[in-house]
Coordinates of C-alpha atoms in Angstrom, one line a residue:
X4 CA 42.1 -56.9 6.5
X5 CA 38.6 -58.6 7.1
X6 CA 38.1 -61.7 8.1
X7 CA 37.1 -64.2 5.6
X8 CA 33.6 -64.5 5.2
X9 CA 31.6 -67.9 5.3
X10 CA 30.5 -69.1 1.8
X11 CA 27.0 -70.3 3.8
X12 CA 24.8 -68.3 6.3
X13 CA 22.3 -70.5 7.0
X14 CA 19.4 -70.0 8.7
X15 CA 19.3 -66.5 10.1
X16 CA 17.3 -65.7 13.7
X17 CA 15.1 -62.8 14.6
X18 CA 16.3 -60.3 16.8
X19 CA 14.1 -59.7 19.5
X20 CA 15.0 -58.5 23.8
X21 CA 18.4 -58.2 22.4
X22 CA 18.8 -62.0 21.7
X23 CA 19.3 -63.8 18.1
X24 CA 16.3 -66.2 18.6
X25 CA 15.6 -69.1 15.9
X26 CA 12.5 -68.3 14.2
X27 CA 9.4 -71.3 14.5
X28 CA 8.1 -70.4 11.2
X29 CA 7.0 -72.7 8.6
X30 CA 7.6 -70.4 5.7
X31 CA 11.8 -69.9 4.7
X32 CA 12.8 -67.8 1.8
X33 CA 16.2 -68.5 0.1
X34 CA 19.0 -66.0 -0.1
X35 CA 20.6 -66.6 -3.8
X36 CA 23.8 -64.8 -4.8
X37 CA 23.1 -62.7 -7.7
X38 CA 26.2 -63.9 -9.3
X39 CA 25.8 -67.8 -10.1
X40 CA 22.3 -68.2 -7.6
X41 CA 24.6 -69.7 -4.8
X42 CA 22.2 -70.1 -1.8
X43 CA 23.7 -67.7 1.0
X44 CA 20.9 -68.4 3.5
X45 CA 17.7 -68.4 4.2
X46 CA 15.4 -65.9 6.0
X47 CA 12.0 -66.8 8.1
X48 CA 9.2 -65.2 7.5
X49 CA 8.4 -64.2 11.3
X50 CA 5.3 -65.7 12.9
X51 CA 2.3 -63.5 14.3
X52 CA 3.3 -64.2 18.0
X53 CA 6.8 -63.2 17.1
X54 CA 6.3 -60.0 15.4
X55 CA 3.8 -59.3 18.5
X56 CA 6.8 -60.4 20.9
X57 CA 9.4 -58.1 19.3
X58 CA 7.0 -55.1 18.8
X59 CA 6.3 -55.5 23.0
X60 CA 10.1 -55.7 23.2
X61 CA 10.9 -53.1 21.7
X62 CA 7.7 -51.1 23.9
X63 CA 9.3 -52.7 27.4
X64 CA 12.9 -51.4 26.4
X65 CA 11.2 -47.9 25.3
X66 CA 9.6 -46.9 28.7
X67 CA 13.7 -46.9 30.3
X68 CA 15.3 -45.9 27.2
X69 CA 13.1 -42.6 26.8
X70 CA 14.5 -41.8 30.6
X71 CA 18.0 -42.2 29.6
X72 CA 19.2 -38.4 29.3
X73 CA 19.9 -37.7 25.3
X74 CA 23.5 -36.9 25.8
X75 CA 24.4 -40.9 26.8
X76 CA 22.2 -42.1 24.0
X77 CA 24.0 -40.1 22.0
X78 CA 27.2 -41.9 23.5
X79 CA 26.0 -45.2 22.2
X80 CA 25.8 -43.5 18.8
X81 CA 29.2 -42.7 19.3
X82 CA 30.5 -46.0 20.0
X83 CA 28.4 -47.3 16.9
X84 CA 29.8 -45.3 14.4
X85 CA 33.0 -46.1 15.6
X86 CA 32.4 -49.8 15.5
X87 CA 30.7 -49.5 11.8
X88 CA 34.0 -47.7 10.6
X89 CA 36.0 -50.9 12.4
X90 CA 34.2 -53.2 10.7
X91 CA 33.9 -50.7 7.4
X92 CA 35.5 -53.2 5.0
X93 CA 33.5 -56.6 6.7
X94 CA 30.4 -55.1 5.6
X95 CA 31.3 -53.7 2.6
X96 CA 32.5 -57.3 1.6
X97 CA 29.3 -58.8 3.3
X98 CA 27.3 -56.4 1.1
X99 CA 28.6 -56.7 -1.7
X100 CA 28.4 -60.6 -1.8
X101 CA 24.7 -60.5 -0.8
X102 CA 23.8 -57.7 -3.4
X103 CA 26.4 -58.4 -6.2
X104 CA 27.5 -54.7 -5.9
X105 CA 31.3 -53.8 -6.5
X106 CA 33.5 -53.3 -3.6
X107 CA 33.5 -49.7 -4.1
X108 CA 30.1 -49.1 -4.0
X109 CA 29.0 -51.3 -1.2
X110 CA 31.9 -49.4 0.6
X111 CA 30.2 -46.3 -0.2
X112 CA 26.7 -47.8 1.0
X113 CA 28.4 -48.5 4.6
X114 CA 29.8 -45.0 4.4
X115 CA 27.0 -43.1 3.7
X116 CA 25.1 -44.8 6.2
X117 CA 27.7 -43.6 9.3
X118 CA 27.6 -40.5 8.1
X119 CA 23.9 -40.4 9.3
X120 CA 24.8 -42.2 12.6
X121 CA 27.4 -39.7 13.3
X122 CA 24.5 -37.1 12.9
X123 CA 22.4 -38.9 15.5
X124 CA 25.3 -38.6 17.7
X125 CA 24.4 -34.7 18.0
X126 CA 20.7 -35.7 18.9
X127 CA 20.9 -33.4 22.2
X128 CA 20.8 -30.3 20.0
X129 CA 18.5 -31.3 17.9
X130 CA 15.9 -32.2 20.3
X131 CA 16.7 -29.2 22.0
X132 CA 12.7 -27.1 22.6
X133 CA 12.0 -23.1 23.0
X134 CA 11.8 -21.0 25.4
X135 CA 10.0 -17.3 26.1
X136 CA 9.7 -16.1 29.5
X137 CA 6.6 -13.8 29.8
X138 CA 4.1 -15.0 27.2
X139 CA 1.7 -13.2 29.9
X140 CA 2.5 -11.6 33.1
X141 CA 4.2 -14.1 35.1
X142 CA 3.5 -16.5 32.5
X143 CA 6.7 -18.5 30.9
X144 CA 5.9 -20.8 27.9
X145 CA 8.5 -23.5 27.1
X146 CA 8.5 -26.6 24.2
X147 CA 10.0 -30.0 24.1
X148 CA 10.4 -32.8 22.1
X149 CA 9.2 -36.1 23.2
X150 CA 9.9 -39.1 21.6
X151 CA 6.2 -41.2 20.4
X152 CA 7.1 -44.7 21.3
X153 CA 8.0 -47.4 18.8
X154 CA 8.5 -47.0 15.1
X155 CA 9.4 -49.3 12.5
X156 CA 10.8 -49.3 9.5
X157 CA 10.4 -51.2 6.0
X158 CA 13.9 -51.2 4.1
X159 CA 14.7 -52.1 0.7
X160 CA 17.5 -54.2 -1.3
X161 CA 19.6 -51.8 -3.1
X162 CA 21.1 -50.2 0.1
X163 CA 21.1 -52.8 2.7
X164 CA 23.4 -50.5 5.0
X165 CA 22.7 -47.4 4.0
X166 CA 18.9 -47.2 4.2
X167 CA 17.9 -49.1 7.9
X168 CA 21.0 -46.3 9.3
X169 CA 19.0 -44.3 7.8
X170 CA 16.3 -44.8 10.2
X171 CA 16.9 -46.6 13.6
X172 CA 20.0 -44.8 15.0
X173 CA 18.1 -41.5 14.5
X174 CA 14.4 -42.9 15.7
X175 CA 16.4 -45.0 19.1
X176 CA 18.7 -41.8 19.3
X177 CA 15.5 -39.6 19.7
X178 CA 14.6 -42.1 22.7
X179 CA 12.0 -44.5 20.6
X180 CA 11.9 -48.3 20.6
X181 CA 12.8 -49.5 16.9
X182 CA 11.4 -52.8 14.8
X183 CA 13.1 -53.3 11.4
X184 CA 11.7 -55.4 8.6
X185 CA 14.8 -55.7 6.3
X186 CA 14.7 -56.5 3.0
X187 CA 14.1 -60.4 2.3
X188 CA 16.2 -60.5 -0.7
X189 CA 19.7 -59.5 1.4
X190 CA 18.8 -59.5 5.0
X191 CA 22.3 -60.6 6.1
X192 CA 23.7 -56.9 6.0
X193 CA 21.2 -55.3 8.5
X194 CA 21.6 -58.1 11.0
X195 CA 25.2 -57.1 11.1
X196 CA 24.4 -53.7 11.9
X197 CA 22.3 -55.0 14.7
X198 CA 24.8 -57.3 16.4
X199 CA 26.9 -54.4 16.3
X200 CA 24.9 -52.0 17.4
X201 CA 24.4 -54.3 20.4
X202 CA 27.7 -54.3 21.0
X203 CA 27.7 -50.2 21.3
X204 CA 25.9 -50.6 24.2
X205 CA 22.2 -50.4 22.8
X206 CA 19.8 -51.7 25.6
X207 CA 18.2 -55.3 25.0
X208 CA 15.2 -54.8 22.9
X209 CA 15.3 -51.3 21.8
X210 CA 16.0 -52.5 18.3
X211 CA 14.1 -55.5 17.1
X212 CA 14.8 -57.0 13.7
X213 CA 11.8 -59.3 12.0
X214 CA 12.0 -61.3 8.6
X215 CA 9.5 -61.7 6.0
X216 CA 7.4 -60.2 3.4
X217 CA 3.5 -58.8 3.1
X218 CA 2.3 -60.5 6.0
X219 CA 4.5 -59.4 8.6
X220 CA 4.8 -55.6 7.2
X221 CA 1.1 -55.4 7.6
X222 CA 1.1 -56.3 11.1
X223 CA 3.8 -53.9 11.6
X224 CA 1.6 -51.2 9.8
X225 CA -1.4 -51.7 11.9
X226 CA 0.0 -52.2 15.4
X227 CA -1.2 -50.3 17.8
X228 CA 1.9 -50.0 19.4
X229 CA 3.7 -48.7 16.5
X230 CA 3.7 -45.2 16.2
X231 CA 5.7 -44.5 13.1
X232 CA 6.6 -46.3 10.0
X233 CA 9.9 -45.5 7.8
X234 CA 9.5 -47.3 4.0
X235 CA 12.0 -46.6 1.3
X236 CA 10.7 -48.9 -2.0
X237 CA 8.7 -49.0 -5.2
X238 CA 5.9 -47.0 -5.7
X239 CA 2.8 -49.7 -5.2
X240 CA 4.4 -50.9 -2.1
X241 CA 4.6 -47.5 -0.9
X242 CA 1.1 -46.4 -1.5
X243 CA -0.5 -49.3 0.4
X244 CA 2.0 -48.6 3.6
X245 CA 1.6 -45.1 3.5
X246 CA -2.2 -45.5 3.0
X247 CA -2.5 -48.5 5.8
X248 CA -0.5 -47.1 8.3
X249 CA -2.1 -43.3 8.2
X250 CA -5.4 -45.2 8.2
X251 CA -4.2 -46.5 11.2
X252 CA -3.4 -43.3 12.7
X253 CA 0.5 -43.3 12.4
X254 CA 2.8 -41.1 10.8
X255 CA 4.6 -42.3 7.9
X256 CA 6.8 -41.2 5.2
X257 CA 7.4 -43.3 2.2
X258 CA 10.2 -42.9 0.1
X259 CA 8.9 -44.4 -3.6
X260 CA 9.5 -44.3 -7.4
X261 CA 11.8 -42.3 -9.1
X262 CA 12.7 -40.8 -12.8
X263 CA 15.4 -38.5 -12.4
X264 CA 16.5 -36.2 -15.6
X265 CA 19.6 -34.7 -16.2
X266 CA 19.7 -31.6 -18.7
X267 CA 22.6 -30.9 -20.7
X268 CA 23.3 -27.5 -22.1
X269 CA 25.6 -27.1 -24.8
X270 CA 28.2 -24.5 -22.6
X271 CA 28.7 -27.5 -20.4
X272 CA 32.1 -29.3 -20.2
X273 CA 31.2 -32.1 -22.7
X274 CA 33.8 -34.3 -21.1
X275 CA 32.4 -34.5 -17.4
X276 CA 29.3 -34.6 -19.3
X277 CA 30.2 -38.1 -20.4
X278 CA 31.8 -39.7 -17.4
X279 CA 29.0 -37.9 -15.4
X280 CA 25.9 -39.5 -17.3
X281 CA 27.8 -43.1 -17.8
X282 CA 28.3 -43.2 -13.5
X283 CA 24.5 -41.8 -13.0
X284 CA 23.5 -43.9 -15.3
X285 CA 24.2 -47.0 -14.7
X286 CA 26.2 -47.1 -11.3
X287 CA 24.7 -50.0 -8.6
X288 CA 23.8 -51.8 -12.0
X289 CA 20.8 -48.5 -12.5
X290 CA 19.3 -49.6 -8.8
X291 CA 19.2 -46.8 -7.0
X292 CA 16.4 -44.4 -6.6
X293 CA 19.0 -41.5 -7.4
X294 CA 19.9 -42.7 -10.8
X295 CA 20.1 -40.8 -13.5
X296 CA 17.8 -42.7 -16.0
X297 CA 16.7 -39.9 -18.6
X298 CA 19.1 -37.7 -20.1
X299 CA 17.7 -34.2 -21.7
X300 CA 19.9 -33.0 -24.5
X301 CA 19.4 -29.0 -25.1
X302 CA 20.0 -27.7 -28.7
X303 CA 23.6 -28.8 -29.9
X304 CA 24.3 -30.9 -27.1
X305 CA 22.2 -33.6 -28.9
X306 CA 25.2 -33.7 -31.4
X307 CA 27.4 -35.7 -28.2
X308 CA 25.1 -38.3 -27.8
X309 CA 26.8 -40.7 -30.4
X310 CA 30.0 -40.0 -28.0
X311 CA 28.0 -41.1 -25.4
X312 CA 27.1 -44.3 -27.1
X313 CA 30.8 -44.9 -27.1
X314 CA 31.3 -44.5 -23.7
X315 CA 28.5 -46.5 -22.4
X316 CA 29.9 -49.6 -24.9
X317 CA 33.2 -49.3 -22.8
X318 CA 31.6 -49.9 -19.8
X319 CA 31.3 -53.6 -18.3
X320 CA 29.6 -55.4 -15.3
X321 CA 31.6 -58.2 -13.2
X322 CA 31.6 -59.6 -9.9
X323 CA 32.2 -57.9 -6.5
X324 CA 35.8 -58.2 -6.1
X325 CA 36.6 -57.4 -10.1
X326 CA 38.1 -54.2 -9.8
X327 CA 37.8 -53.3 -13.0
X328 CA 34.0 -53.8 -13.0
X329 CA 31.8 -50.5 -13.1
X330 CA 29.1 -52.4 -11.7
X331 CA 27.6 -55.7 -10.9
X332 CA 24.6 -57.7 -11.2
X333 CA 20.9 -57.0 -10.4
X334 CA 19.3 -58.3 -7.8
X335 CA 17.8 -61.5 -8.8
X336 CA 16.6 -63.1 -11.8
X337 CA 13.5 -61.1 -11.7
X338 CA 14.7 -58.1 -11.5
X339 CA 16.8 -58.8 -15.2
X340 CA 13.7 -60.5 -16.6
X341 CA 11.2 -57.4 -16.3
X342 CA 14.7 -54.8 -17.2
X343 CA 14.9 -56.9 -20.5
X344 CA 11.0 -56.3 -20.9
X345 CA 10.9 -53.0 -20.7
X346 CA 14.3 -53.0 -22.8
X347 CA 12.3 -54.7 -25.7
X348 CA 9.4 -52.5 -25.3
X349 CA 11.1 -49.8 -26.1
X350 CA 12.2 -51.0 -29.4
X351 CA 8.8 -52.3 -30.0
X352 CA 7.7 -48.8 -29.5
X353 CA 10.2 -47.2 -31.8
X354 CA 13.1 -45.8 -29.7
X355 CA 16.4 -46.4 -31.3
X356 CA 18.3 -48.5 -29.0
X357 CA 22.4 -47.2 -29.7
X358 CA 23.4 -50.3 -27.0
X359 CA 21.4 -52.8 -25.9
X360 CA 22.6 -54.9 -23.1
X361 CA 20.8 -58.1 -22.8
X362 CA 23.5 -60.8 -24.2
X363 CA 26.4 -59.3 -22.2
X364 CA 28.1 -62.3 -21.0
X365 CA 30.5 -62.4 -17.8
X366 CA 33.0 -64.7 -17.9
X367 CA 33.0 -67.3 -15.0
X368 CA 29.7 -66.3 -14.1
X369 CA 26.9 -67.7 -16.6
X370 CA 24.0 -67.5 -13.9
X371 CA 24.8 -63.9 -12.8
X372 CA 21.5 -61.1 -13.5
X373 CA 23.8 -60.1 -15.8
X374 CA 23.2 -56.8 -17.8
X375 CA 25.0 -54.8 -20.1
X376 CA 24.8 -50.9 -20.3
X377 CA 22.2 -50.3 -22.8
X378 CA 21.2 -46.8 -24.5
X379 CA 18.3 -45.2 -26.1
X380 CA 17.5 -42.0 -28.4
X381 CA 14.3 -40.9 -29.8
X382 CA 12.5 -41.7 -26.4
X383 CA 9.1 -39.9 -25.7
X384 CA 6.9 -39.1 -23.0
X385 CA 4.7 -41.8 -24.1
X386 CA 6.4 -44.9 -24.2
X387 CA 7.1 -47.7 -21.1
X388 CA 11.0 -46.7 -21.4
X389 CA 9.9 -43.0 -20.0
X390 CA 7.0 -43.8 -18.0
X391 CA 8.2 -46.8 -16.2
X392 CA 11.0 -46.8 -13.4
X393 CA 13.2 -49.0 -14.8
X394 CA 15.7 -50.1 -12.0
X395 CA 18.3 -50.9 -14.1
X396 CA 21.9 -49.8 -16.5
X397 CA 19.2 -48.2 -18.7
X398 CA 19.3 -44.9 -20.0
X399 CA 16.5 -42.9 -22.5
X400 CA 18.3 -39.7 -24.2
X401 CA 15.5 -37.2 -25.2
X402 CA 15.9 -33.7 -27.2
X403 CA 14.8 -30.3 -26.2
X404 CA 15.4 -26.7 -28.4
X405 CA 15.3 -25.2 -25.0
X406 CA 15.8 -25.0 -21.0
X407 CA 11.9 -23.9 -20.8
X408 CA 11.4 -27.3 -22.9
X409 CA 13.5 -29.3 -20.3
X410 CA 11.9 -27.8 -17.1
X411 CA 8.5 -28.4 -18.7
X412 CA 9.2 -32.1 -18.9
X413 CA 10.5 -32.6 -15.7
X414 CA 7.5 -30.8 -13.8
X415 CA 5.1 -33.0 -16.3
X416 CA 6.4 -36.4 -14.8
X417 CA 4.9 -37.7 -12.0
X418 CA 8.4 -38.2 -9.9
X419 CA 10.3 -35.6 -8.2
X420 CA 12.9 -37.1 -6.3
X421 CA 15.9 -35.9 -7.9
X422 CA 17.3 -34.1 -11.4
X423 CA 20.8 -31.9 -12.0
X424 CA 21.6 -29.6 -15.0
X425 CA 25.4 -29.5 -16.5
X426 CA 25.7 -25.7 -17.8
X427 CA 28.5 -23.1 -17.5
X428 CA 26.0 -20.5 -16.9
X429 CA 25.1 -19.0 -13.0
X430 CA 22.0 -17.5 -14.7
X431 CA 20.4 -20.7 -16.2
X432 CA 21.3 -22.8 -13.2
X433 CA 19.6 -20.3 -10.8
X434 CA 16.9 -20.3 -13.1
X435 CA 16.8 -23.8 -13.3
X436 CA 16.8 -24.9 -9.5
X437 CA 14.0 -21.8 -8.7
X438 CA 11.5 -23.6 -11.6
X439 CA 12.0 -27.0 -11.2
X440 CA 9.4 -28.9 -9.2
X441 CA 11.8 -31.6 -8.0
X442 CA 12.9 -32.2 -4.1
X443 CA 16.7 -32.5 -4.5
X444 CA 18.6 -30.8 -7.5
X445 CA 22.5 -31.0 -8.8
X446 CA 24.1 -28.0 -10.6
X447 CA 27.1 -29.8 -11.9
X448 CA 26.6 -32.5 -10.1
X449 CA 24.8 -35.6 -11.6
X450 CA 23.2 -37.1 -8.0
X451 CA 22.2 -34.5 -6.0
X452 CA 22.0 -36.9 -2.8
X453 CA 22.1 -34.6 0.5
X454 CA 24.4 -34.9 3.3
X455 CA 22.7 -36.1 6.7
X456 CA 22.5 -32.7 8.4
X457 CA 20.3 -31.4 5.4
X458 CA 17.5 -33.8 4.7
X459 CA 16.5 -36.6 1.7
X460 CA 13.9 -34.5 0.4
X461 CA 12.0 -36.9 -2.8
X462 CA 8.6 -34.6 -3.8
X463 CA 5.7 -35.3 -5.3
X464 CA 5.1 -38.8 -6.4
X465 CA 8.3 -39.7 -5.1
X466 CA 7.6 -39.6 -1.7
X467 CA 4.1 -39.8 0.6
X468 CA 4.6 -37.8 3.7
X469 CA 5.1 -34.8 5.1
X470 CA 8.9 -34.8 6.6
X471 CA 11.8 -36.7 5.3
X472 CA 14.5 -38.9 6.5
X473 CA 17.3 -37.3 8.4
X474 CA 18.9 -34.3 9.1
X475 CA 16.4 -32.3 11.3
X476 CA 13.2 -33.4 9.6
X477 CA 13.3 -36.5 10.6
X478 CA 14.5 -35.5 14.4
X479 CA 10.8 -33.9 14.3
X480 CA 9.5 -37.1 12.2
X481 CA 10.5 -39.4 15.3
X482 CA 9.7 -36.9 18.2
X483 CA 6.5 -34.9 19.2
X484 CA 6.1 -31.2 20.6
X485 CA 4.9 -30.8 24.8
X486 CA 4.1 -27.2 25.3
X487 CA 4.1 -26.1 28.8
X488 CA 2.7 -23.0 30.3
X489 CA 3.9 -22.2 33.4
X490 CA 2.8 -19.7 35.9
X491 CA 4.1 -19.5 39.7
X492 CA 2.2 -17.4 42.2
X493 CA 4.8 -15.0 44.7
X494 CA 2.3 -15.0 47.7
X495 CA 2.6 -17.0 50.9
X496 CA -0.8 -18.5 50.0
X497 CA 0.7 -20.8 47.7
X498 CA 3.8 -21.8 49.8
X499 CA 3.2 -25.2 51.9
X500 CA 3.4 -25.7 55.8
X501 CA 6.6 -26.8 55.6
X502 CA 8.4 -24.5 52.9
X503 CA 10.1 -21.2 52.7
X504 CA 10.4 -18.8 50.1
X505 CA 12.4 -15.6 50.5
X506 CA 11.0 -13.0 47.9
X507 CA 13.1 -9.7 47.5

């Protein structure tokens, strides 16, 4: 069982030489609960002089670390992923009271993010170069990969544990000093990960963790020290890193908006179907960049949308430790505000709304972002329902005559970070994932998120960059290629005074 967790934070530290240090900022942001506003904590926003002390932390622990040999940094991956799975059911219980997600799926966030450590654990073959003897006569050319320095990365709310695993065990595992700038809205989760990364055996200062917002990520993003920047967010914020840091001559890759589609043929198994839409749809309360939040009905699988409509009404949100709950709250009371906009925008623009979620009510918990599951037919291309991502238990339902039709509206939409198609045919799915202009695609399967040894491949306007996070594309993201030519001369001429070489 986990230890009981405190009811207040209070004032979290930066991490910075491998030391919690109290931040001497005069700018605090509050931590609320998103299921009655409770204040958890509150979060600095780090000072110039302590963003530039944990960046040259991070540097100083960099120029050691990068001599370590890559099979004992693997080792400290190791020991971390063996300490995240001790501690598997603290975080998830610390997530989930910081995010309002349900025990189950904050479980899955911690789980999904050891999976990646456990790939930085095989780093050594990863960062493994070429070899070919005899690019000339006599001439043997080899590669390697290098790490670059320090990197940083940006993180976002809905995956607190997930998302900065993500990123620093692979960039530190690759022999790179790391600054993270969690989210400000649940920070409490990745300074958990930190203390017990620590604890693994992580050098002081190879991992710095800073607070804040705007301020702080730009100095981040025009360092000279940093080298790299990770950012997984909404699509404004992502333009403006992507665009600052690679004006600043760094590599970046932004992970950004998101409109995923699922198509529906009418020789699919209407009942997973159902359950398989209603999870996509409006799982994690709809905030997840994977979501399913447009569903493309071919022919006569329009006729199952009413079912649908049941289905969704027979879904409800609650609190963390509800286990009957199919999701919780969102974020913060912003978050529901501009969901409930774009909600009534819709039905200002003339979609039919089947279930509309806005006065769902959760007993015991009148302050929670509370909202309900909501549905909409008769959505078009045109309105803010389709065009917007929504972030939220929202789903559009729109209505094609054929497969052509539904390909042609996915490849249309700016976003391609994900889509899946439900079919019992071979012939339309292989059809369907050669045609369809969209980085990560499900055959059955409603979110096609990639396990770590493949990568998280978002295209398009989903994602500004040129490789992804994880797998081996982001092994060459945090690394750079040496090639060495090497040539060595068999005459006495170029033997020293003191050396002998016996040549047969």
């Amino acid at each position: 069982m986990a230890s009981p967790l405190p009811s207040r934070f209070g004032d979290l530290p930066l991490l910075i030489g491998g030391h919690a240090v109290p931040s001497q900022s005069d700018q605090w942001l509050p931590v609320h609960s998103p299921l009655d506003q409770r204040l958890l904590a509150r979060v600095p926003c780090a000072t110039g002089d302590e963003v530039e002390l944990a960046i040259q932390s991070a540097a100083e622990a960099q120029r050691s670390w990068s001599q370590v040999p890559a099979p004992e940094r693997a080792r400290v991956m190791m020991r971390f992923a063996h300490l995240l799975k001790e501690h598997h059911d603290e975080l998830a219980e610390l997530l989930a009271q910081e995010t309002g997600k349900t025990l189950a799926d904050a479980k899955g966030d911690v789980w999904r993010g050891i999976e990646v450590v456990e790939q930085a654990s095989g780093v050594a073959s990863q960062m493994m170069g070429e070899t070919l003897g005899n690019v000339a006569r006599g001439v043997d050319g080899h590669s390697w990969m290098q790490p670059l320095g320090v990197c940083a990365g940006i993180t976002p709310f809905n995956f607190p544990a997930m998302i900065p695993l993500w990123m620093f065990p692979l960039a530190i595992a690759c022999g790179n000093g790391f600054v993270l700038k969690p989210s400000e809205q649940d920070p409490l989760t990745p300074m958990r990960l930190a203390e017990l990364f620590k604890e693994a055996g992580a050098p002081d200062g190879i991992l710095s963790v800073i607070h804040g917002k705007g301020e702080q990520v730009d100095r981040l993003l025009t360092h000279p020290l940093i080298k790299a920047v990770s950012f997984v967010g909404s699509a404004r914020v992502g333009a403006h890193v992507y665009r600052t840091a690679t004006q600043h001559l760094k590599r970046a890759q932004c992970f950004v908006g998101a409109k995923n589609h699922m198509v529906i043929l009418p020789d699919a198994n209407k009942s997973q179907v159902l359950s398989n839409l209603v999870g996509a749809g409006v799982g994690a309360a709809g905030q997840r960049c994977m979501a399913i939040s447009v569903a493309v009905f071919v022919g006569a699988a329009r006729d199952w949308i009413p079912e649908l409509a049941e289905a969704f009404r027979a879904v409800r949100p609650g609190p963390w430790n509800d286990e009957g709950a199919a999701y919780g709250p969102l974020i913060s009371q912003g978050a529901k505000a501009r969901v409930a906009g774009l909600i009534e925008a819709g039905v200002r623009e003339g979609a039919e709304c089947l279930v509309d979620g806005r006065s769902v009510e959760v007993p015991g918990y009148p302050e929670g972002n509370w909202m309900g599951p909501t549905l909409f037919r008769g959505v078009t291309t045109e309105m803010g329902l389709y065009r917007e991502e929504i972030f939220g238990p929202v789903l559009a339902c729109m209505e094609v005559e054929s497969l052509e039709q539904a390909i042609a509206l996915i490849n249309a939409n700016p976003y391609g970070n994900g889509t899946s198609l439900f079919t019992g045919s071979g012939a339309a799915a292989r059809h369907f994932r050669h045609e369809v202009a969209v980085g990560q695609v499900g055959i059955n399967v409603p979110i096609p998120v990639p396990l770590p040894f493949f990568s998280f491949t978002g295209w398009r306007g989903s994602f500004y960059g040129d490789l992804h996070a994880y797998g081996k594309q982001a092994v060459r993201f945090y690394t750079e290629t040496k090639t060495v030519t090497e040539r060595w001369f068999d005459d006495e001429s170029a033997v020293g005074p003191n050396l002998t070489i016996t040549l047969r």
